[in-house]
CSV table of C-alpha atoms and ligand atoms in Angstrom, one decimal:
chain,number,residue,atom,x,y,z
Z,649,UNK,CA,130.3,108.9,51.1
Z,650,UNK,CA,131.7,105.6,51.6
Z,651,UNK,CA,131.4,103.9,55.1
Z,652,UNK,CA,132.7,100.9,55.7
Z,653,UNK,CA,130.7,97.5,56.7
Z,654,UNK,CA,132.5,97.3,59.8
Z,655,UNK,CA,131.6,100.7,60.6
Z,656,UNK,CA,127.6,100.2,59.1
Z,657,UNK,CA,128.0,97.1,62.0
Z,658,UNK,CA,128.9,99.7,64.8
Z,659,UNK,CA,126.5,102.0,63.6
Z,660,UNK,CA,123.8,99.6,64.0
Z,661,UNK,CA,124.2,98.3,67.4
Z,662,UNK,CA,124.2,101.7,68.8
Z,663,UNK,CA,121.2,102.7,67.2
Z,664,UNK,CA,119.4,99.4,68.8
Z,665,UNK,CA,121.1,100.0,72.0
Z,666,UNK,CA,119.3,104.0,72.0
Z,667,UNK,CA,116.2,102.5,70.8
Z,668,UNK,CA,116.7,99.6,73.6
Z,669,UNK,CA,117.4,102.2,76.4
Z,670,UNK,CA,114.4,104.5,75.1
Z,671,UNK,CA,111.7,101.4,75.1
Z,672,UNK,CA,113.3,100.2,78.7
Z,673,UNK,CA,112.6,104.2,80.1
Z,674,UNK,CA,108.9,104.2,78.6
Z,675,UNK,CA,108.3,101.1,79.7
Z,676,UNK,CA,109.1,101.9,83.1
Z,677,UNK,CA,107.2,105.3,83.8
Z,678,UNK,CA,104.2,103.8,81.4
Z,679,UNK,CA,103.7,100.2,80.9
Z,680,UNK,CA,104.5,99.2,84.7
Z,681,UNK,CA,102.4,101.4,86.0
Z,682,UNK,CA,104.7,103.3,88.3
Z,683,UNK,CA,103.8,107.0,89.4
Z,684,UNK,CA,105.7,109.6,91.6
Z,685,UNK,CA,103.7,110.4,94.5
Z,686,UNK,CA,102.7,113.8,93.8
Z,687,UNK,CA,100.8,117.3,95.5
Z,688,UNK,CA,97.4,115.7,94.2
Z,689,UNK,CA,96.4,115.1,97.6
Z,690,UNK,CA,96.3,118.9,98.7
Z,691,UNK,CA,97.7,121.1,101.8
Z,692,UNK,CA,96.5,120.9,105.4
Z,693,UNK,CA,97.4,122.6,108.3
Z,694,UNK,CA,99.4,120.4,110.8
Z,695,UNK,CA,98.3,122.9,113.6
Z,696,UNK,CA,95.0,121.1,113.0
Z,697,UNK,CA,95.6,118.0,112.3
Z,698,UNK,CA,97.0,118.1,115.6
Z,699,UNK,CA,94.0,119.5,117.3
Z,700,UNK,CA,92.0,117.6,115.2
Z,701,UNK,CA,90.0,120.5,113.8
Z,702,UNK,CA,90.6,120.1,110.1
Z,703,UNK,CA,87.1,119.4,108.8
Z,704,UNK,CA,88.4,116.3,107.4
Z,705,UNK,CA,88.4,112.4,107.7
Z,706,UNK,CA,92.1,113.3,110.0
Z,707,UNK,CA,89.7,114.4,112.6
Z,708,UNK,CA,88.9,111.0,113.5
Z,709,UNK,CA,91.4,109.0,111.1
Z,710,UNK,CA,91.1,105.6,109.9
Z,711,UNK,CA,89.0,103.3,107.9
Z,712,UNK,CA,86.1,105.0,105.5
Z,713,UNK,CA,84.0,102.8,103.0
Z,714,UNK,CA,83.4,104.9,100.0
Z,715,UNK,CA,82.0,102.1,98.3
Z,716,UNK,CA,82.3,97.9,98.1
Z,717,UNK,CA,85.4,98.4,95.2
Z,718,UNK,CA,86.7,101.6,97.4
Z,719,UNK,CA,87.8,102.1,101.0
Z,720,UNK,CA,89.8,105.1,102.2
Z,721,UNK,CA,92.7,105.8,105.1
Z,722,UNK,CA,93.0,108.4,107.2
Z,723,UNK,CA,95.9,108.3,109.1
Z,724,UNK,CA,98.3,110.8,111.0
Z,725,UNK,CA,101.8,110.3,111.3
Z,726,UNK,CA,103.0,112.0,114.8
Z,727,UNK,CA,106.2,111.4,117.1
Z,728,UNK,CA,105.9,108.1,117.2
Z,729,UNK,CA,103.1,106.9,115.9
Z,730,UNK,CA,101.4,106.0,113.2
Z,731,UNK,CA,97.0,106.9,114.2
Z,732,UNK,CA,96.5,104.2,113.0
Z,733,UNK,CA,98.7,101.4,112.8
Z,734,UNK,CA,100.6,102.0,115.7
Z,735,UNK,CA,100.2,99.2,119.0
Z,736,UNK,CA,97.2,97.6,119.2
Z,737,UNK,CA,95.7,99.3,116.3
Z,738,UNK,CA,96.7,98.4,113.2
Z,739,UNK,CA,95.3,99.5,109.5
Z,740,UNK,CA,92.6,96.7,108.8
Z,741,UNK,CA,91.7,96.5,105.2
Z,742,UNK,CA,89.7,94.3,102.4
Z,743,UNK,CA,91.7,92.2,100.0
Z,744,UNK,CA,91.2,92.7,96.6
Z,745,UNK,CA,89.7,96.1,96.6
Z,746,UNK,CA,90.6,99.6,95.8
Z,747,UNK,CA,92.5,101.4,99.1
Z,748,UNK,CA,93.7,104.9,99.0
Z,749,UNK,CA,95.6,105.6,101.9
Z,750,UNK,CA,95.5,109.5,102.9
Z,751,UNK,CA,98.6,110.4,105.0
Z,752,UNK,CA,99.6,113.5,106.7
Z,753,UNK,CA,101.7,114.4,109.6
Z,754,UNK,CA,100.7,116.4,113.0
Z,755,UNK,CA,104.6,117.4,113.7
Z,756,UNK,CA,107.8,117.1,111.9
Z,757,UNK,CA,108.7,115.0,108.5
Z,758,UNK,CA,107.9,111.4,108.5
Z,759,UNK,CA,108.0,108.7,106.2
Z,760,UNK,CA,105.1,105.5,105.3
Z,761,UNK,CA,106.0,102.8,103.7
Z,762,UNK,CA,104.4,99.5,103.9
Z,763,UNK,CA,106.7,96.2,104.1
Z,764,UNK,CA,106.5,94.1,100.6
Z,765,UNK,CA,104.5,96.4,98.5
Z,766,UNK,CA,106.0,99.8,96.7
Z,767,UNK,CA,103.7,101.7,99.0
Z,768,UNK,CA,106.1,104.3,100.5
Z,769,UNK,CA,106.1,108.3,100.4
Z,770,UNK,CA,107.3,111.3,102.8
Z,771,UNK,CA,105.0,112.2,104.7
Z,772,UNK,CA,105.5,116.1,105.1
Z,773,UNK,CA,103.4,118.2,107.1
Z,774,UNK,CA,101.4,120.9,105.7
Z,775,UNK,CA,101.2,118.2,102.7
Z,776,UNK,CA,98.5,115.2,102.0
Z,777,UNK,CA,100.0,112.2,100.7
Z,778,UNK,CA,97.5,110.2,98.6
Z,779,UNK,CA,98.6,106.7,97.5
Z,780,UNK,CA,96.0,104.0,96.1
Z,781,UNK,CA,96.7,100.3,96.1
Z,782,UNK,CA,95.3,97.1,95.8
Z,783,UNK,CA,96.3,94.0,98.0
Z,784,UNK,CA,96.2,90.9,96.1
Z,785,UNK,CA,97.8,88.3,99.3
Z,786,UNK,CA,95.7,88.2,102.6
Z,787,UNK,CA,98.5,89.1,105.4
Z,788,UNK,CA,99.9,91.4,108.1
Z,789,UNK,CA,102.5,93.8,106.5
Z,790,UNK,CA,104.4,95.8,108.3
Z,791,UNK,CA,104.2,99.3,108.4
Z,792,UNK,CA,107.4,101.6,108.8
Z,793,UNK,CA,108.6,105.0,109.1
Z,794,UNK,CA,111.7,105.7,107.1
Z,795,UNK,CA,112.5,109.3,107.8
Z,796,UNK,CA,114.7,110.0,110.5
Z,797,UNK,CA,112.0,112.3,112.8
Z,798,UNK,CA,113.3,112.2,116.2
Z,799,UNK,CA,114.6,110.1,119.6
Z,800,UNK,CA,112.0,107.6,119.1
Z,801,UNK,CA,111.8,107.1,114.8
Z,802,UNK,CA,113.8,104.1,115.2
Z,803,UNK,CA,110.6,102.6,117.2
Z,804,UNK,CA,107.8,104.2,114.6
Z,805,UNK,CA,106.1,101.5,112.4
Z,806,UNK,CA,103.1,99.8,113.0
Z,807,UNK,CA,101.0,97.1,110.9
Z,808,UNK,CA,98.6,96.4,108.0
Z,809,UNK,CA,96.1,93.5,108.5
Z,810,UNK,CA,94.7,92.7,104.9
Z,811,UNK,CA,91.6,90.6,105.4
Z,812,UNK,CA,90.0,88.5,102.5
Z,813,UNK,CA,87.6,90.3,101.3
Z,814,UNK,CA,85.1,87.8,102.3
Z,815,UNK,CA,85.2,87.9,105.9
Z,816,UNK,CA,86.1,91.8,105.7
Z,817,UNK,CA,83.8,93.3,108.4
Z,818,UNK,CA,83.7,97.1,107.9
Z,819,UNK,CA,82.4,98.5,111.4
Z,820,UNK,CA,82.9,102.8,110.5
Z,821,UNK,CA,80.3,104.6,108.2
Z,822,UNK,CA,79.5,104.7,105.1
Z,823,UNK,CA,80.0,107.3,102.9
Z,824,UNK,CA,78.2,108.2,99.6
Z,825,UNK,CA,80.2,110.1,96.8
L,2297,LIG,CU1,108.4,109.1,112.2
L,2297,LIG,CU2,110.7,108.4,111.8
């Protein structure tokens, strides 16, 4: 068969271009490290979490030092609040150290996403999101719910005070695992 150089030229550059767009997708969901929120975090019933009868760190929800690298949130997204994070209660966490932030939600669908990082999930009730992160800059980000969940969503968001992890003064209890 006889194809012509123009042709073998054509040929070519769509070859590179499906190898191009094949590197660019596994790159994205491998090398940048970018994962779907998932179910990992479990089910919960809401009808607890709002009676705070779960059994679990919602119960009393906020910071929980697992270890120096490792601190854990508990926090419950209600109408319209985020416990905490809301007011005069914002998340306060370490710089430069492991965070997993455990959400769920005591009423209707809700959303968490924190201002400059790509922290941000629904927040469904019955469901546990789990999302770790690291903060490399000191700072307050803000903190903001993005599903529409009633009169007042436009008024949910709160704050995230990352301290460096120097003069990070961890006042809950500790917890051994
Ligand atoms: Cu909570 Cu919108």
């Amino acid at each position: 068969m006889q194809v012509h150089s123009f042709e073998k030229v054509w040929l070519g550059a769509a070859l590179l271009l499906i190898v191009g767009f094949i590197a660019t997708v596994t790159y994205g969901t491998a090398g940048a490290g970018v994962k779907m929120v998932d179910d990992s975090g479990g089910e919960i019933d809401p009808e607890a979490v709002k009676s705070g009868d779960t059994g679990t760190g919602f119960d009393d929800p906020g910071v929980v030092r697992q270890n120096d690298s490792h601190y854990v949130v508990y926090v419950v997204a209600q109408q319209f609040q985020f416990v905490p994070g809301s007011g005069d209660n914002p998340i306060r966490i370490p710089a430069d150290t492991r965070v997993t932030f455990r959400v769920t939600s005591a009423d209707v669908m809700h959303g968490f996403s924190i201002t400059e990082t790509n922290i941000n999930t629904m927040v469904i009730p019955g469901q546990v999101a789990d999302i770790t992160a690291k903060f490399d800059e000191p700072g307050t980000y803000g903190l903001v719910c993005h599903e529409y969940c009633g009169a007042g969503h436009h008024a949910m968001g709160g704050s995230v005070e990352v301290v460096p992890k120097s003069e990070y003064e961890y006042n809950g209890t500790e917890v051994q695992n």
